[in-house]
């Protein structure tokens, strides 16, 4: 066999005709292990004539003699043994590739990446995931907690398999499924001028004060501004419900927050709820990226979320 320059072997373009057939390589290895073409064919689950035809086709393609044929049987030539040595390496690497790909796929399928806005993550998603775990114990959900705009971006980029937001407006480039409803309420400190107010707040009342609000991009803030029909003055932007309530208790101004999030504080008297004539209800949506094959358990989780709402 003619020696080849190793550099030429690595840089020469591979044509489709030169690509090795993996089954032929496996057959050659089996012939080497079993000691004959007949035994090698049986090990690969094919007939001896089919094995002979496959070897002849490879010899014609590569212009090499791989087997010495005689009345006593066939055995590998020196070129054949060299090809077998290379074949073992190729088949080992293919096994690594297929095993690795399967591992990546199973890991991805075992991990469900769920992005959720703060209210959903704190008060709704844990219950949904608990029910999902009861159905699919081996699934490993990963929760990504950001504001509503962040949820949409994570889904859009593919970094999350599904997102949940509580907002009246969702980006039009995403698929939207309504799963629940949330309601906001206005709260103040017990010392606030509105603490004992008897009449509901109007939009004009809202715009007369400076507010403790969530950051821009938050579904809570977006819903509040839509209901008011403007942008209330902001005394403090809070990145979490706890920070918002702390600022309200400290007297920085009235705040608006999910009723779910503030119920305990209202019952404890830490803050007072102030009623309004605004529509502060908002849908909770599941959002998905269109045109993308969804994780196998996305529909299960979305269905659970909708079912929990119907039970409530």
Tab-separated table of C-alpha atoms in Angstrom:
chain	number	residue	atom	x	y	z
A	1	UNK	CA	0.000	0.000	0.000
A	2	UNK	CA	1.361	3.427	-0.944
A	3	UNK	CA	2.415	5.644	1.967
A	4	UNK	CA	0.462	8.884	2.238
A	5	UNK	CA	1.545	12.227	3.600
A	6	UNK	CA	-0.312	12.686	6.954
A	7	UNK	CA	-0.862	16.379	6.169
A	8	UNK	CA	-2.468	15.480	2.871
A	9	UNK	CA	-4.718	12.970	4.661
A	10	UNK	CA	-6.072	15.633	7.006
A	11	UNK	CA	-6.461	18.428	4.484
A	12	UNK	CA	-7.710	16.604	1.400
A	13	UNK	CA	-11.442	17.174	0.832
A	14	UNK	CA	-13.669	14.200	1.562
A	15	UNK	CA	-15.996	13.381	-1.290
A	16	UNK	CA	-19.266	11.468	-0.725
A	17	UNK	CA	-17.760	8.518	-2.631
A	18	UNK	CA	-14.852	8.354	-0.179
A	19	UNK	CA	-16.992	8.375	2.950
A	20	UNK	CA	-16.782	4.991	4.690
A	21	UNK	CA	-19.873	2.897	5.229
A	22	UNK	CA	-20.026	2.232	8.965
A	23	UNK	CA	-21.680	-1.161	8.549
A	24	UNK	CA	-18.834	-2.253	6.261
A	25	UNK	CA	-16.290	-1.118	8.819
A	26	UNK	CA	-18.125	-3.048	11.527
A	27	UNK	CA	-18.199	-6.112	9.269
A	28	UNK	CA	-14.442	-5.934	8.697
A	29	UNK	CA	-13.852	-5.741	12.439
A	30	UNK	CA	-16.183	-8.704	12.977
A	31	UNK	CA	-14.292	-10.738	10.347
A	32	UNK	CA	-11.027	-9.958	12.135
A	33	UNK	CA	-12.488	-10.939	15.522
A	34	UNK	CA	-14.324	-14.076	14.340
A	35	UNK	CA	-11.617	-15.304	11.991
A	36	UNK	CA	-13.679	-15.801	8.815
A	37	UNK	CA	-16.116	-13.961	6.596
A	38	UNK	CA	-18.897	-16.440	7.387
A	39	UNK	CA	-18.510	-16.069	11.148
A	40	UNK	CA	-18.166	-12.298	10.791
A	41	UNK	CA	-21.374	-12.168	8.741
A	42	UNK	CA	-23.260	-14.142	11.393
A	43	UNK	CA	-21.977	-11.805	14.100
A	44	UNK	CA	-23.396	-8.862	12.144
A	45	UNK	CA	-26.695	-10.635	11.475
A	46	UNK	CA	-26.352	-10.883	7.674
A	47	UNK	CA	-25.809	-13.720	5.229
A	48	UNK	CA	-22.363	-14.681	3.930
A	49	UNK	CA	-23.264	-13.717	0.314
A	50	UNK	CA	-24.422	-10.304	1.529
A	51	UNK	CA	-21.191	-9.887	3.490
A	52	UNK	CA	-19.093	-10.889	0.471
A	53	UNK	CA	-20.941	-8.432	-1.739
A	54	UNK	CA	-20.415	-5.639	0.794
A	55	UNK	CA	-16.661	-6.329	0.983
A	56	UNK	CA	-16.337	-6.415	-2.826
A	57	UNK	CA	-18.156	-3.092	-3.091
A	58	UNK	CA	-15.753	-1.549	-0.557
A	59	UNK	CA	-12.729	-2.951	-2.396
A	60	UNK	CA	-13.975	-1.438	-5.643
A	61	UNK	CA	-14.639	1.921	-4.027
A	62	UNK	CA	-11.301	2.134	-2.239
A	63	UNK	CA	-9.315	0.281	-4.946
A	64	UNK	CA	-7.815	-1.981	-2.288
A	65	UNK	CA	-7.802	-5.738	-1.743
A	66	UNK	CA	-9.158	-6.327	1.737
A	67	UNK	CA	-9.538	-10.127	1.686
A	68	UNK	CA	-7.492	-12.991	0.286
A	69	UNK	CA	-9.909	-15.578	-1.053
A	70	UNK	CA	-8.954	-19.254	-1.428
A	71	UNK	CA	-10.684	-22.656	-1.389
A	72	UNK	CA	-9.777	-22.875	2.302
A	73	UNK	CA	-11.616	-19.613	3.061
A	74	UNK	CA	-10.904	-15.882	3.196
A	75	UNK	CA	-8.639	-13.876	5.428
A	76	UNK	CA	-7.700	-10.214	5.741
A	77	UNK	CA	-4.841	-8.875	3.655
A	78	UNK	CA	-2.256	-6.561	5.183
A	79	UNK	CA	-4.241	-3.640	3.733
A	80	UNK	CA	-7.378	-5.164	5.231
A	81	UNK	CA	-5.776	-5.383	8.663
A	82	UNK	CA	-4.694	-1.753	8.413
A	83	UNK	CA	-8.234	-0.725	7.456
A	84	UNK	CA	-9.557	-2.756	10.397
A	85	UNK	CA	-7.235	-0.895	12.788
A	86	UNK	CA	-8.512	2.430	11.463
A	87	UNK	CA	-12.081	1.134	11.507
A	88	UNK	CA	-11.877	0.339	15.201
A	89	UNK	CA	-10.906	3.936	15.917
A	90	UNK	CA	-13.701	5.304	13.720
A	91	UNK	CA	-16.312	3.029	15.306
A	92	UNK	CA	-15.108	3.959	18.793
A	93	UNK	CA	-15.502	7.660	17.964
A	94	UNK	CA	-18.946	7.046	16.443
A	95	UNK	CA	-19.966	5.279	19.651
A	96	UNK	CA	-18.754	8.267	21.666
A	97	UNK	CA	-20.704	10.598	19.384
A	98	UNK	CA	-23.966	8.643	19.510
A	99	UNK	CA	-23.723	8.109	23.261
A	100	UNK	CA	-22.965	11.788	23.805
A	101	UNK	CA	-25.827	12.962	21.611
A	102	UNK	CA	-28.221	10.620	23.395
A	103	UNK	CA	-26.978	11.934	26.724
A	104	UNK	CA	-27.453	15.547	25.655
A	105	UNK	CA	-30.929	14.779	24.374
A	106	UNK	CA	-31.978	12.891	27.482
A	107	UNK	CA	-30.529	15.640	29.707
A	108	UNK	CA	-32.444	18.287	27.780
A	109	UNK	CA	-35.627	16.242	27.900
A	110	UNK	CA	-35.143	15.639	31.632
A	111	UNK	CA	-34.726	19.366	32.351
A	112	UNK	CA	-37.677	21.688	31.769
A	113	UNK	CA	-36.624	25.353	31.798
A	114	UNK	CA	-39.498	27.490	33.067
A	115	UNK	CA	-39.249	31.288	33.099
A	116	UNK	CA	-41.725	33.122	35.302
A	117	UNK	CA	-42.413	36.638	36.451
A	118	UNK	CA	-42.108	37.272	40.162
A	119	UNK	CA	-45.754	36.895	41.175
A	120	UNK	CA	-46.184	33.672	39.229
A	121	UNK	CA	-42.907	32.277	40.575
A	122	UNK	CA	-43.845	33.012	44.193
A	123	UNK	CA	-47.531	32.154	44.324
A	124	UNK	CA	-48.559	29.978	41.371
A	125	UNK	CA	-45.678	28.075	39.804
A	126	UNK	CA	-44.649	26.016	42.879
A	127	UNK	CA	-48.096	24.406	43.001
A	128	UNK	CA	-48.047	23.706	39.270
A	129	UNK	CA	-44.581	22.177	39.467
A	130	UNK	CA	-45.614	20.058	42.436
A	131	UNK	CA	-48.371	18.487	40.379
A	132	UNK	CA	-46.037	18.055	37.431
A	133	UNK	CA	-43.546	16.268	39.664
A	134	UNK	CA	-46.269	13.883	40.802
A	135	UNK	CA	-46.872	12.940	37.170
A	136	UNK	CA	-43.251	12.965	35.953
A	137	UNK	CA	-40.983	12.249	38.955
A	138	UNK	CA	-37.774	12.093	36.884
A	139	UNK	CA	-38.267	15.540	35.357
A	140	UNK	CA	-35.986	18.286	36.689
A	141	UNK	CA	-37.667	21.685	36.299
A	142	UNK	CA	-35.418	24.724	36.368
A	143	UNK	CA	-37.093	27.974	37.405
A	144	UNK	CA	-35.849	31.265	35.925
A	145	UNK	CA	-37.349	34.253	37.777
A	146	UNK	CA	-37.302	37.601	35.959
A	147	UNK	CA	-39.832	40.325	35.157
A	148	UNK	CA	-42.397	39.877	32.382
A	149	UNK	CA	-40.214	41.468	29.707
A	150	UNK	CA	-37.367	39.192	30.754
A	151	UNK	CA	-39.612	36.122	30.543
A	152	UNK	CA	-40.565	36.999	26.989
A	153	UNK	CA	-36.925	37.453	26.013
A	154	UNK	CA	-35.863	34.129	27.557
A	155	UNK	CA	-38.598	32.322	25.620
A	156	UNK	CA	-37.830	34.230	22.432
A	157	UNK	CA	-34.131	33.332	22.607
A	158	UNK	CA	-34.801	29.670	23.386
A	159	UNK	CA	-33.199	29.921	26.837
A	160	UNK	CA	-36.545	28.897	28.368
A	161	UNK	CA	-38.885	26.168	27.147
A	162	UNK	CA	-41.963	28.003	28.398
A	163	UNK	CA	-42.680	31.239	30.238
A	164	UNK	CA	-45.471	32.508	32.468
A	165	UNK	CA	-46.334	36.195	32.773
A	166	UNK	CA	-49.145	38.168	34.363
A	167	UNK	CA	-49.744	41.024	31.982
A	168	UNK	CA	-52.475	42.525	29.839
A	169	UNK	CA	-50.079	42.811	26.894
A	170	UNK	CA	-47.809	40.073	25.511
A	171	UNK	CA	-45.422	40.427	22.562
A	172	UNK	CA	-47.111	39.469	19.295
A	173	UNK	CA	-44.218	37.310	18.121
A	174	UNK	CA	-44.916	34.738	20.858
A	175	UNK	CA	-47.582	32.071	21.214
A	176	UNK	CA	-49.922	32.873	24.103
A	177	UNK	CA	-52.178	30.593	26.171
A	178	UNK	CA	-54.256	32.016	29.008
A	179	UNK	CA	-54.020	29.845	32.133
A	180	UNK	CA	-55.155	31.985	35.084
A	181	UNK	CA	-56.155	35.453	36.299
A	182	UNK	CA	-54.486	37.713	38.846
A	183	UNK	CA	-55.687	40.885	40.544
A	184	UNK	CA	-53.684	43.855	41.751
A	185	UNK	CA	-54.531	45.979	44.748
A	186	UNK	CA	-53.341	49.292	46.146
A	187	UNK	CA	-51.787	49.267	49.609
A	188	UNK	CA	-50.538	52.000	51.922
A	189	UNK	CA	-48.995	52.186	55.382
A	190	UNK	CA	-51.433	52.482	58.320
A	191	UNK	CA	-50.295	56.118	58.748
A	192	UNK	CA	-50.910	57.103	55.118
A	193	UNK	CA	-53.620	59.728	54.384
A	194	UNK	CA	-55.443	57.117	52.298
A	195	UNK	CA	-55.392	54.429	55.039
A	196	UNK	CA	-58.967	55.152	56.197
A	197	UNK	CA	-60.308	56.403	52.883
A	198	UNK	CA	-63.990	55.564	52.415
A	199	UNK	CA	-64.356	56.288	48.682
A	200	UNK	CA	-62.580	54.346	45.921
A	201	UNK	CA	-59.565	55.915	44.229
A	202	UNK	CA	-60.035	57.304	40.743
A	203	UNK	CA	-57.440	57.616	38.005
A	204	UNK	CA	-57.022	61.295	38.935
A	205	UNK	CA	-56.372	60.349	42.562
A	206	UNK	CA	-53.699	57.906	41.459
A	207	UNK	CA	-51.915	60.511	39.361
A	208	UNK	CA	-51.857	62.950	42.294
A	209	UNK	CA	-49.396	60.854	44.331
A	210	UNK	CA	-45.859	59.495	44.050
A	211	UNK	CA	-45.848	55.701	44.060
A	212	UNK	CA	-43.704	52.756	45.028
A	213	UNK	CA	-43.690	50.708	41.819
A	214	UNK	CA	-42.022	47.695	40.291
A	215	UNK	CA	-39.331	48.320	37.671
A	216	UNK	CA	-40.163	49.029	33.995
A	217	UNK	CA	-40.818	45.743	32.187
A	218	UNK	CA	-42.733	44.340	35.150
A	219	UNK	CA	-46.201	42.994	34.343
A	220	UNK	CA	-47.518	44.590	37.554
A	221	UNK	CA	-46.369	48.036	36.525
A	222	UNK	CA	-47.574	47.603	32.944
A	223	UNK	CA	-51.049	46.552	34.111
A	224	UNK	CA	-51.256	49.442	36.576
A	225	UNK	CA	-50.245	52.055	34.007
A	226	UNK	CA	-52.710	50.643	31.483
A	227	UNK	CA	-55.519	50.833	34.051
A	228	UNK	CA	-54.636	54.399	35.027
A	229	UNK	CA	-54.154	55.522	31.441
A	230	UNK	CA	-50.875	57.223	32.230
A	231	UNK	CA	-47.590	56.955	34.102
A	232	UNK	CA	-47.932	57.740	37.813
A	233	UNK	CA	-45.013	59.547	39.414
A	234	UNK	CA	-42.542	57.136	40.961
A	235	UNK	CA	-41.055	57.624	44.431
A	236	UNK	CA	-39.153	54.324	44.340
A	237	UNK	CA	-38.693	51.443	41.917
A	238	UNK	CA	-38.607	48.085	43.722
A	239	UNK	CA	-37.200	44.941	42.158
A	240	UNK	CA	-39.181	42.560	44.373
A	241	UNK	CA	-42.475	42.307	46.229
A	242	UNK	CA	-40.707	42.292	49.595
A	243	UNK	CA	-38.798	45.480	48.773
A	244	UNK	CA	-41.984	47.140	47.522
A	245	UNK	CA	-43.941	46.307	50.688
A	246	UNK	CA	-41.038	47.419	52.855
A	247	UNK	CA	-41.016	50.805	51.138
A	248	UNK	CA	-44.788	51.151	51.514
A	249	UNK	CA	-44.613	50.321	55.243
A	250	UNK	CA	-41.806	52.871	55.603
A	251	UNK	CA	-44.139	55.550	54.224
A	252	UNK	CA	-42.472	56.210	50.874
A	253	UNK	CA	-45.871	56.172	49.190
A	254	UNK	CA	-48.713	53.912	48.091
A	255	UNK	CA	-47.853	50.771	46.206
A	256	UNK	CA	-49.579	48.389	43.834
A	257	UNK	CA	-49.016	44.666	44.099
A	258	UNK	CA	-50.718	41.334	43.451
A	259	UNK	CA	-53.491	40.615	45.939
A	260	UNK	CA	-51.991	37.136	46.391
A	261	UNK	CA	-48.700	38.682	47.481
A	262	UNK	CA	-50.115	41.134	49.992
A	263	UNK	CA	-52.967	39.190	51.579
A	264	UNK	CA	-50.987	38.134	54.657
A	265	UNK	CA	-49.673	41.661	55.243
A	266	UNK	CA	-53.193	43.112	54.975
A	267	UNK	CA	-54.569	40.541	57.423
A	268	UNK	CA	-51.735	41.299	59.838
A	269	UNK	CA	-52.420	45.047	59.637
A	270	UNK	CA	-48.932	45.806	58.352
A	271	UNK	CA	-50.459	47.607	55.374
A	272	UNK	CA	-53.965	48.770	54.484
A	273	UNK	CA	-55.742	48.059	51.217
A	274	UNK	CA	-57.246	51.051	49.433
A	275	UNK	CA	-60.092	50.299	47.048
A	276	UNK	CA	-60.194	51.828	43.590
A	277	UNK	CA	-62.565	52.101	40.655
A	278	UNK	CA	-59.808	50.884	38.325
A	279	UNK	CA	-59.813	47.533	36.561
A	280	UNK	CA	-56.728	45.925	38.038
A	281	UNK	CA	-57.391	42.357	36.921
A	282	UNK	CA	-54.909	40.816	34.527
A	283	UNK	CA	-54.570	37.483	32.761
A	284	UNK	CA	-51.778	35.033	33.489
A	285	UNK	CA	-50.396	33.694	30.213
A	286	UNK	CA	-48.145	30.856	29.202
A	287	UNK	CA	-45.859	32.079	26.413
A	288	UNK	CA	-43.969	29.965	23.897
A	289	UNK	CA	-41.819	30.608	20.869
A	290	UNK	CA	-43.656	29.826	17.619
A	291	UNK	CA	-42.172	27.551	14.991
A	292	UNK	CA	-40.136	25.622	17.558
A	293	UNK	CA	-40.576	22.048	18.694
A	294	UNK	CA	-41.579	22.317	22.316
A	295	UNK	CA	-40.242	20.277	25.193
A	296	UNK	CA	-42.368	17.176	25.650
A	297	UNK	CA	-43.754	18.286	29.029
A	298	UNK	CA	-44.594	21.922	28.212
A	299	UNK	CA	-48.187	21.062	27.305
A	300	UNK	CA	-48.480	19.014	30.493
A	301	UNK	CA	-47.403	21.956	32.647
A	302	UNK	CA	-49.652	24.422	30.803
A	303	UNK	CA	-52.573	22.027	31.197
A	304	UNK	CA	-51.908	21.703	34.926
A	305	UNK	CA	-51.857	25.499	35.315
A	306	UNK	CA	-55.228	25.830	33.584
A	307	UNK	CA	-56.692	22.948	35.623
A	308	UNK	CA	-55.619	24.504	38.943
A	309	UNK	CA	-57.396	27.706	37.941
A	310	UNK	CA	-60.630	25.823	37.231
A	311	UNK	CA	-60.453	24.182	40.656
A	312	UNK	CA	-60.013	27.492	42.492
